[in-house]
Structure formats: structure tokens, C-alpha cells
Amino acid sequence: MNLSVNTNHPDRKYFDRCLKRLEQDVLRMGALVEESFRLGHQALFERDLESARKVKPLDKEIDRYYRQIELDCATLMTLQAPVAQDLRLLSAFMQLVRDLERIGDYAKDIAGIAIKLFAYTPHSCMGEIEAMSHHARYMLATSLVALADLDEQAGPRVKYLDNTVDRAYDRLYHVLAYQRDIKGVVEPILLMGLLIRHLERMADHATNIAQRVSYIVTGQRG
């Protein structure tokens, strides 16, 4: 992935190399976020404590990438002389890594929810929540492929998937919020309400990533 304009100027060549490293770091951060989401999903639906424990240290690595990429973007903007296309790329990266960082935070929270839910019998809604999680994970994967390939058409496709997640959220929220005759403690209901909200927000951030890719390529905001 490289949108920079090639010239023979030595400063331009240095800038191009910096951009390339930055692009690679964004993709590496994306891969870490995708793995964190996978582990959170596995912890939750396979009741896998070991997967849950792996998410927190992974989140620290994601945060490290986030801080470094933001700093690198700001440095390139202020210390170099980027053309308009470069500025568009750098500003999109700064927004895009915020979306990735938030997805990573939600994955960490989901791992924590999974640990708390281990104590309870799985709720009848968990199958539908698992399908919702699969959709959100697919959205993230699609957005990251779009980023690697600079696929400007990914935005509408991911947005369409987001509508599916939104509908699942609305239906599951209604089921959980209006459940009657709850036996025992209400903690698992509250945790699942929080869980579906996290998944819905993760899908929103994945949509943002795909739309930012379209902006990088076209300069048009979706």
C-alpha cells in the first residue's frame, strides 16, 4: 500500500520510506486487534479461560502501536512537507488507528465479561449473540483487507453488514430488557446487555475503518 508521489528528491525518498513503515505499522496493529477480537470471541463462546487471559497483554501492545503511530503521523505532518494526498493519508491513519484502538478495548472488555459469565449456565440468547459477534469479526476482517488493498468499494459492503448487526442488537436488547420471571441473580442479563452493546460499537468502528479507506483513495467522505 503506497499512495505517495515518487520523485527523485532525496527528502521525498526519505518521506516515502517513512510512509511505507507507517502503513506497515497500521496493518500490524490491525492484525493485533483482529487477534484480540478472536481471542475474546473464543473466551466467550467456548468458555476458554486461557484465551481470555491472553487479551490483556495483547491490548497493551495495541495501545503501544496506537501511541507510536499517532506520534509518527504528527511528526511527518510537521517536520516534512507532505503534499495534499499525503496529508489525506496521514489524517485518515490518525482517525483509523483510533477506531482500531477502541475495538481492541472492547475486545479486552469482552474477555472480562466472558470470565464473569463462566459462573453461569449459558443463556438461551448466546447463540444469537455468537452470530452477532461473527458478523462484527467479519466486518473487521473485511475492513482490514480493504485497507491492505486500498479497496474503495469496501465502505458500502461493510455498511450493509453493519445494518445486520444493528438489527441483531435491537432484537437482542428487547429480549434481554423485557425478560420476565428471572430466576436467581440478574448479573448475567446485565453482562449480556453490555456485551451486545460492545459488539454493536465494534461493528460501528469497523464500518468507520472501511469508510476511511474509501476517503484515502477517493478524497470523498462517505
PDB file of C-alpha atoms in Angstrom:
ATOM      1  CA  MET A   1       0.000   0.000   0.000  1.00  0.00           C
ATOM      2  CA  ASN A   2       1.612   3.264  -1.064  1.00  0.00           C
ATOM      3  CA  LEU A   3      -0.110   6.418  -2.199  1.00  0.00           C
ATOM      4  CA  SER A   4       2.907   8.694  -2.035  1.00  0.00           C
ATOM      5  CA  VAL A   5       4.118  10.544  -5.116  1.00  0.00           C
ATOM      6  CA  ASN A   6       7.539   9.300  -6.236  1.00  0.00           C
ATOM      7  CA  THR A   7      10.200  11.891  -7.058  1.00  0.00           C
ATOM      8  CA  ASN A   8      13.958  11.811  -7.257  1.00  0.00           C
ATOM      9  CA  HIS A   9      14.335  14.325  -4.436  1.00  0.00           C
ATOM     10  CA  PRO A  10      16.227  12.719  -1.520  1.00  0.00           C
ATOM     11  CA  ASP A  11      13.856  14.225   1.070  1.00  0.00           C
ATOM     12  CA  ARG A  12      10.931  12.794  -0.873  1.00  0.00           C
ATOM     13  CA  LYS A  13      12.507   9.346  -0.885  1.00  0.00           C
ATOM     14  CA  TYR A  14      13.005   9.532   2.868  1.00  0.00           C
ATOM     15  CA  PHE A  15       9.383  10.614   3.298  1.00  0.00           C
ATOM     16  CA  ASP A  16       8.214   7.715   1.137  1.00  0.00           C
ATOM     17  CA  ARG A  17      10.149   5.249   3.286  1.00  0.00           C
ATOM     18  CA  CYS A  18       8.610   6.730   6.437  1.00  0.00           C
ATOM     19  CA  LEU A  19       5.143   6.442   4.937  1.00  0.00           C
ATOM     20  CA  LYS A  20       5.745   2.835   3.988  1.00  0.00           C
ATOM     21  CA  ARG A  21       6.866   1.942   7.507  1.00  0.00           C
ATOM     22  CA  LEU A  22       3.857   3.762   8.908  1.00  0.00           C
ATOM     23  CA  GLU A  23       1.491   1.886   6.613  1.00  0.00           C
ATOM     24  CA  GLN A  24       3.024  -1.416   7.696  1.00  0.00           C
ATOM     25  CA  ASP A  25       2.639  -0.491  11.368  1.00  0.00           C
ATOM     26  CA  VAL A  26      -1.047   0.306  10.844  1.00  0.00           C
ATOM     27  CA  LEU A  27      -1.571  -3.110   9.255  1.00  0.00           C
ATOM     28  CA  ARG A  28       0.350  -4.800  12.082  1.00  0.00           C
ATOM     29  CA  MET A  29      -1.831  -3.016  14.621  1.00  0.00           C
ATOM     30  CA  GLY A  30      -4.892  -4.164  12.696  1.00  0.00           C
ATOM     31  CA  ALA A  31      -3.692  -7.770  12.845  1.00  0.00           C
ATOM     32  CA  LEU A  32      -3.242  -7.500  16.625  1.00  0.00           C
ATOM     33  CA  VAL A  33      -6.745  -6.087  17.021  1.00  0.00           C
ATOM     34  CA  GLU A  34      -8.173  -8.866  14.870  1.00  0.00           C
ATOM     35  CA  GLU A  35      -6.398 -11.461  17.035  1.00  0.00           C
ATOM     36  CA  SER A  36      -7.635  -9.789  20.220  1.00  0.00           C
ATOM     37  CA  PHE A  37     -11.210  -9.916  18.941  1.00  0.00           C
ATOM     38  CA  ARG A  38     -10.749 -13.582  18.004  1.00  0.00           C
ATOM     39  CA  LEU A  39      -9.480 -14.442  21.488  1.00  0.00           C
ATOM     40  CA  GLY A  40     -12.322 -12.547  23.150  1.00  0.00           C
ATOM     41  CA  HIS A  41     -14.831 -14.369  20.970  1.00  0.00           C
ATOM     42  CA  GLN A  42     -13.236 -17.718  21.787  1.00  0.00           C
ATOM     43  CA  ALA A  43     -13.165 -16.965  25.509  1.00  0.00           C
ATOM     44  CA  LEU A  44     -16.830 -16.047  25.469  1.00  0.00           C
ATOM     45  CA  PHE A  45     -18.386 -18.742  23.336  1.00  0.00           C
ATOM     46  CA  GLU A  46     -16.019 -21.614  24.072  1.00  0.00           C
ATOM     47  CA  ARG A  47     -15.703 -20.664  27.752  1.00  0.00           C
ATOM     48  CA  ASP A  48     -11.929 -20.606  27.286  1.00  0.00           C
ATOM     49  CA  LEU A  49     -10.165 -19.009  30.251  1.00  0.00           C
ATOM     50  CA  GLU A  50      -6.726 -19.193  28.639  1.00  0.00           C
ATOM     51  CA  SER A  51      -7.889 -17.165  25.647  1.00  0.00           C
ATOM     52  CA  ALA A  52      -9.400 -14.576  27.976  1.00  0.00           C
ATOM     53  CA  ARG A  53      -6.088 -14.196  29.789  1.00  0.00           C
ATOM     54  CA  LYS A  54      -4.198 -13.556  26.546  1.00  0.00           C
ATOM     55  CA  VAL A  55      -6.235 -10.487  25.637  1.00  0.00           C
ATOM     56  CA  LYS A  56      -4.946  -8.035  28.251  1.00  0.00           C
ATOM     57  CA  PRO A  57      -1.232  -8.209  27.310  1.00  0.00           C
ATOM     58  CA  LEU A  58      -2.239  -8.042  23.654  1.00  0.00           C
ATOM     59  CA  ASP A  59      -4.197  -4.872  24.379  1.00  0.00           C
ATOM     60  CA  LYS A  60      -1.073  -3.274  25.845  1.00  0.00           C
ATOM     61  CA  GLU A  61       0.753  -3.990  22.588  1.00  0.00           C
ATOM     62  CA  ILE A  62      -2.141  -2.492  20.618  1.00  0.00           C
ATOM     63  CA  ASP A  63      -2.000   0.647  22.756  1.00  0.00           C
ATOM     64  CA  ARG A  64       1.754   0.899  22.160  1.00  0.00           C
ATOM     65  CA  TYR A  65       1.212   0.806  18.396  1.00  0.00           C
ATOM     66  CA  TYR A  66      -1.575   3.365  18.701  1.00  0.00           C
ATOM     67  CA  ARG A  67       0.607   5.886  20.545  1.00  0.00           C
ATOM     68  CA  GLN A  68       3.559   5.366  18.223  1.00  0.00           C
ATOM     69  CA  ILE A  69       1.517   5.670  15.022  1.00  0.00           C
ATOM     70  CA  GLU A  70      -0.161   8.868  16.212  1.00  0.00           C
ATOM     71  CA  LEU A  71       3.249  10.313  17.063  1.00  0.00           C
ATOM     72  CA  ASP A  72       4.718   9.252  13.708  1.00  0.00           C
ATOM     73  CA  CYS A  73       1.797  10.781  11.809  1.00  0.00           C
ATOM     74  CA  ALA A  74       2.129  14.073  13.666  1.00  0.00           C
ATOM     75  CA  THR A  75       5.893  14.095  13.083  1.00  0.00           C
ATOM     76  CA  LEU A  76       5.541  13.551   9.345  1.00  0.00           C
ATOM     77  CA  MET A  77       2.929  16.294   9.141  1.00  0.00           C
ATOM     78  CA  THR A  78       5.066  18.857  10.970  1.00  0.00           C
ATOM     79  CA  LEU A  79       8.651  18.014  10.055  1.00  0.00           C
ATOM     80  CA  GLN A  80       8.215  17.096   6.404  1.00  0.00           C
ATOM     81  CA  ALA A  81       6.425  18.831   3.550  1.00  0.00           C
ATOM     82  CA  PRO A  82       3.641  16.430   2.589  1.00  0.00           C
ATOM     83  CA  VAL A  83       1.520  17.063  -0.477  1.00  0.00           C
ATOM     84  CA  ALA A  84      -2.280  17.094  -0.221  1.00  0.00           C
ATOM     85  CA  GLN A  85      -2.590  13.376  -0.965  1.00  0.00           C
ATOM     86  CA  ASP A  86      -0.091  12.560   1.790  1.00  0.00           C
ATOM     87  CA  LEU A  87      -1.958  14.756   4.271  1.00  0.00           C
ATOM     88  CA  ARG A  88      -5.156  12.910   3.435  1.00  0.00           C
ATOM     89  CA  LEU A  89      -3.435   9.592   4.086  1.00  0.00           C
ATOM     90  CA  LEU A  90      -1.873  10.724   7.372  1.00  0.00           C
ATOM     91  CA  SER A  91      -5.069  12.289   8.734  1.00  0.00           C
ATOM     92  CA  ALA A  92      -7.040   9.164   7.790  1.00  0.00           C
ATOM     93  CA  PHE A  93      -4.465   6.977   9.533  1.00  0.00           C
ATOM     94  CA  MET A  94      -4.750   9.025  12.722  1.00  0.00           C
ATOM     95  CA  GLN A  95      -8.514   8.537  12.755  1.00  0.00           C
ATOM     96  CA  LEU A  96      -8.328   4.928  11.645  1.00  0.00           C
ATOM     97  CA  VAL A  97      -5.993   3.819  14.438  1.00  0.00           C
ATOM     98  CA  ARG A  98      -8.370   5.357  16.972  1.00  0.00           C
ATOM     99  CA  ASP A  99     -11.062   3.037  15.629  1.00  0.00           C
ATOM    100  CA  LEU A 100      -8.683   0.092  15.895  1.00  0.00           C
ATOM    101  CA  GLU A 101      -7.707   1.035  19.447  1.00  0.00           C
ATOM    102  CA  ARG A 102     -11.346   1.221  20.509  1.00  0.00           C
ATOM    103  CA  ILE A 103     -12.084  -2.209  19.019  1.00  0.00           C
ATOM    104  CA  GLY A 104      -9.127  -3.538  20.994  1.00  0.00           C
ATOM    105  CA  ASP A 105     -10.527  -2.013  24.184  1.00  0.00           C
ATOM    106  CA  TYR A 106     -13.900  -3.626  23.564  1.00  0.00           C
ATOM    107  CA  ALA A 107     -12.221  -6.990  22.922  1.00  0.00           C
ATOM    108  CA  LYS A 108     -10.491  -6.683  26.299  1.00  0.00           C
ATOM    109  CA  ASP A 109     -13.837  -5.869  27.953  1.00  0.00           C
ATOM    110  CA  ILE A 110     -15.471  -8.857  26.251  1.00  0.00           C
ATOM    111  CA  ALA A 111     -12.771 -11.131  27.659  1.00  0.00           C
ATOM    112  CA  GLY A 112     -13.574  -9.753  31.108  1.00  0.00           C
ATOM    113  CA  ILE A 113     -17.289 -10.348  30.567  1.00  0.00           C
ATOM    114  CA  ALA A 114     -16.528 -13.914  29.462  1.00  0.00           C
ATOM    115  CA  ILE A 115     -14.723 -14.640  32.729  1.00  0.00           C
ATOM    116  CA  LYS A 116     -17.676 -13.324  34.739  1.00  0.00           C
ATOM    117  CA  LEU A 117     -20.143 -15.395  32.703  1.00  0.00           C
ATOM    118  CA  PHE A 118     -18.223 -18.630  33.339  1.00  0.00           C
ATOM    119  CA  ALA A 119     -20.065 -18.924  36.652  1.00  0.00           C
ATOM    120  CA  TYR A 120     -23.486 -19.077  34.987  1.00  0.00           C
ATOM    121  CA  THR A 121     -25.337 -21.511  32.755  1.00  0.00           C
ATOM    122  CA  PRO A 122     -25.242 -20.187  29.156  1.00  0.00           C
ATOM    123  CA  HIS A 123     -28.314 -18.095  28.355  1.00  0.00           C
ATOM    124  CA  SER A 124     -30.623 -19.104  25.512  1.00  0.00           C
ATOM    125  CA  CYS A 125     -29.632 -15.900  23.652  1.00  0.00           C
ATOM    126  CA  MET A 126     -25.957 -16.816  23.444  1.00  0.00           C
ATOM    127  CA  GLY A 127     -26.338 -18.484  20.041  1.00  0.00           C
ATOM    128  CA  GLU A 128     -27.739 -15.271  18.556  1.00  0.00           C
ATOM    129  CA  ILE A 129     -25.056 -13.198  20.272  1.00  0.00           C
ATOM    130  CA  GLU A 130     -22.414 -15.511  18.805  1.00  0.00           C
ATOM    131  CA  ALA A 131     -23.824 -14.903  15.319  1.00  0.00           C
ATOM    132  CA  MET A 132     -23.700 -11.163  16.003  1.00  0.00           C
ATOM    133  CA  SER A 133     -20.058 -11.486  17.054  1.00  0.00           C
ATOM    134  CA  HIS A 134     -19.237 -13.469  13.886  1.00  0.00           C
ATOM    135  CA  HIS A 135     -20.720 -10.654  11.798  1.00  0.00           C
ATOM    136  CA  ALA A 136     -18.707  -7.998  13.625  1.00  0.00           C
ATOM    137  CA  ARG A 137     -15.489 -10.030  13.253  1.00  0.00           C
ATOM    138  CA  TYR A 138     -16.142 -10.466   9.533  1.00  0.00           C
ATOM    139  CA  MET A 139     -16.686  -6.718   9.216  1.00  0.00           C
ATOM    140  CA  LEU A 140     -13.326  -6.036  10.866  1.00  0.00           C
ATOM    141  CA  ALA A 141     -11.562  -8.584   8.649  1.00  0.00           C
ATOM    142  CA  THR A 142     -13.170  -7.095   5.526  1.00  0.00           C
ATOM    143  CA  SER A 143     -12.133  -3.587   6.546  1.00  0.00           C
ATOM    144  CA  LEU A 144      -8.532  -4.632   7.153  1.00  0.00           C
ATOM    145  CA  VAL A 145      -8.327  -6.380   3.770  1.00  0.00           C
ATOM    146  CA  ALA A 146      -9.735  -3.207   2.218  1.00  0.00           C
ATOM    147  CA  LEU A 147      -7.000  -1.225   3.955  1.00  0.00           C
ATOM    148  CA  ALA A 148      -4.258  -3.536   2.687  1.00  0.00           C
ATOM    149  CA  ASP A 149      -5.664  -3.454  -0.864  1.00  0.00           C
ATOM    150  CA  LEU A 150      -6.883   0.156  -0.812  1.00  0.00           C
ATOM    151  CA  ASP A 151     -10.325  -1.065  -1.862  1.00  0.00           C
ATOM    152  CA  GLU A 152     -12.563   1.983  -2.124  1.00  0.00           C
ATOM    153  CA  GLN A 153     -15.647  -0.219  -2.661  1.00  0.00           C
ATOM    154  CA  ALA A 154     -15.448  -1.802   0.805  1.00  0.00           C
ATOM    155  CA  GLY A 155     -17.284   1.026   2.556  1.00  0.00           C
ATOM    156  CA  PRO A 156     -20.778   0.218   1.209  1.00  0.00           C
ATOM    157  CA  ARG A 157     -20.259  -3.530   1.706  1.00  0.00           C
ATOM    158  CA  VAL A 158     -19.261  -3.146   5.341  1.00  0.00           C
ATOM    159  CA  LYS A 159     -22.050  -0.645   5.941  1.00  0.00           C
ATOM    160  CA  TYR A 160     -24.553  -3.220   4.689  1.00  0.00           C
ATOM    161  CA  LEU A 161     -23.163  -5.750   7.181  1.00  0.00           C
ATOM    162  CA  ASP A 162     -23.421  -3.135   9.921  1.00  0.00           C
ATOM    163  CA  ASN A 163     -27.166  -2.933   9.341  1.00  0.00           C
ATOM    164  CA  THR A 164     -27.386  -6.659  10.133  1.00  0.00           C
ATOM    165  CA  VAL A 165     -25.521  -6.154  13.410  1.00  0.00           C
ATOM    166  CA  ASP A 166     -27.733  -3.181  14.316  1.00  0.00           C
ATOM    167  CA  ARG A 167     -30.873  -5.233  13.774  1.00  0.00           C
ATOM    168  CA  ALA A 168     -29.458  -8.061  15.902  1.00  0.00           C
ATOM    169  CA  TYR A 169     -28.639  -5.584  18.665  1.00  0.00           C
ATOM    170  CA  ASP A 170     -32.146  -4.115  18.669  1.00  0.00           C
ATOM    171  CA  ARG A 171     -33.779  -7.539  18.815  1.00  0.00           C
ATOM    172  CA  LEU A 172     -31.482  -8.938  21.499  1.00  0.00           C
ATOM    173  CA  TYR A 173     -31.773  -5.796  23.606  1.00  0.00           C
ATOM    174  CA  HIS A 174     -35.558  -6.126  23.521  1.00  0.00           C
ATOM    175  CA  VAL A 175     -35.347  -9.790  24.575  1.00  0.00           C
ATOM    176  CA  LEU A 176     -32.965  -9.071  27.454  1.00  0.00           C
ATOM    177  CA  ALA A 177     -34.589  -5.854  28.661  1.00  0.00           C
ATOM    178  CA  TYR A 178     -38.094  -7.271  28.807  1.00  0.00           C
ATOM    179  CA  GLN A 179     -37.311 -10.742  30.093  1.00  0.00           C
ATOM    180  CA  ARG A 180     -39.716 -11.795  32.838  1.00  0.00           C
ATOM    181  CA  ASP A 181     -39.566 -14.275  35.686  1.00  0.00           C
ATOM    182  CA  ILE A 182     -35.800 -14.180  36.020  1.00  0.00           C
ATOM    183  CA  LYS A 183     -34.634 -16.851  38.427  1.00  0.00           C
ATOM    184  CA  GLY A 184     -31.572 -16.090  40.520  1.00  0.00           C
ATOM    185  CA  VAL A 185     -29.288 -13.076  40.093  1.00  0.00           C
ATOM    186  CA  VAL A 186     -29.621 -10.625  37.220  1.00  0.00           C
ATOM    187  CA  GLU A 187     -25.881 -10.217  36.646  1.00  0.00           C
ATOM    188  CA  PRO A 188     -25.733 -12.420  33.514  1.00  0.00           C
ATOM    189  CA  ILE A 189     -28.562 -10.401  31.926  1.00  0.00           C
ATOM    190  CA  LEU A 190     -26.735  -7.165  32.657  1.00  0.00           C
ATOM    191  CA  LEU A 191     -23.462  -8.589  31.313  1.00  0.00           C
ATOM    192  CA  MET A 192     -25.114  -9.724  28.091  1.00  0.00           C
ATOM    193  CA  GLY A 193     -26.698  -6.304  27.655  1.00  0.00           C
ATOM    194  CA  LEU A 194     -23.226  -4.793  27.936  1.00  0.00           C
ATOM    195  CA  LEU A 195     -21.832  -7.461  25.623  1.00  0.00           C
ATOM    196  CA  ILE A 196     -24.193  -6.774  22.745  1.00  0.00           C
ATOM    197  CA  ARG A 197     -23.560  -3.049  23.111  1.00  0.00           C
ATOM    198  CA  HIS A 198     -19.812  -3.672  22.804  1.00  0.00           C
ATOM    199  CA  LEU A 199     -20.333  -5.794  19.692  1.00  0.00           C
ATOM    200  CA  GLU A 200     -22.546  -3.138  18.143  1.00  0.00           C
ATOM    201  CA  ARG A 201     -19.896  -0.474  18.762  1.00  0.00           C
ATOM    202  CA  MET A 202     -17.123  -2.717  17.403  1.00  0.00           C
ATOM    203  CA  ALA A 203     -19.128  -3.091  14.194  1.00  0.00           C
ATOM    204  CA  ASP A 204     -19.509   0.694  14.011  1.00  0.00           C
ATOM    205  CA  HIS A 205     -15.756   1.174  14.299  1.00  0.00           C
ATOM    206  CA  ALA A 206     -15.133  -1.482  11.631  1.00  0.00           C
ATOM    207  CA  THR A 207     -17.515   0.464   9.367  1.00  0.00           C
ATOM    208  CA  ASN A 208     -15.561   3.642  10.069  1.00  0.00           C
ATOM    209  CA  ILE A 209     -12.327   1.924   9.001  1.00  0.00           C
ATOM    210  CA  ALA A 210     -13.779   0.826   5.663  1.00  0.00           C
ATOM    211  CA  GLN A 211     -15.140   4.316   5.025  1.00  0.00           C
ATOM    212  CA  ARG A 212     -11.788   5.879   5.888  1.00  0.00           C
ATOM    213  CA  VAL A 213     -10.163   3.616   3.305  1.00  0.00           C
ATOM    214  CA  SER A 214     -12.574   4.983   0.708  1.00  0.00           C
ATOM    215  CA  TYR A 215     -11.598   8.503   1.769  1.00  0.00           C
ATOM    216  CA  ILE A 216      -7.880   7.696   1.435  1.00  0.00           C
ATOM    217  CA  VAL A 217      -8.414   6.541  -2.156  1.00  0.00           C
ATOM    218  CA  THR A 218     -11.024   8.996  -3.398  1.00  0.00           C
ATOM    219  CA  GLY A 219     -10.774  12.017  -1.140  1.00  0.00           C
ATOM    220  CA  GLN A 220     -14.542  11.838  -0.720  1.00  0.00           C
ATOM    221  CA  ARG A 221     -16.119  11.278   2.662  1.00  0.00           C
ATOM    222  CA  GLY A 222     -18.902   8.684   2.738  1.00  0.00           C
TER     223      GLY A 222
END
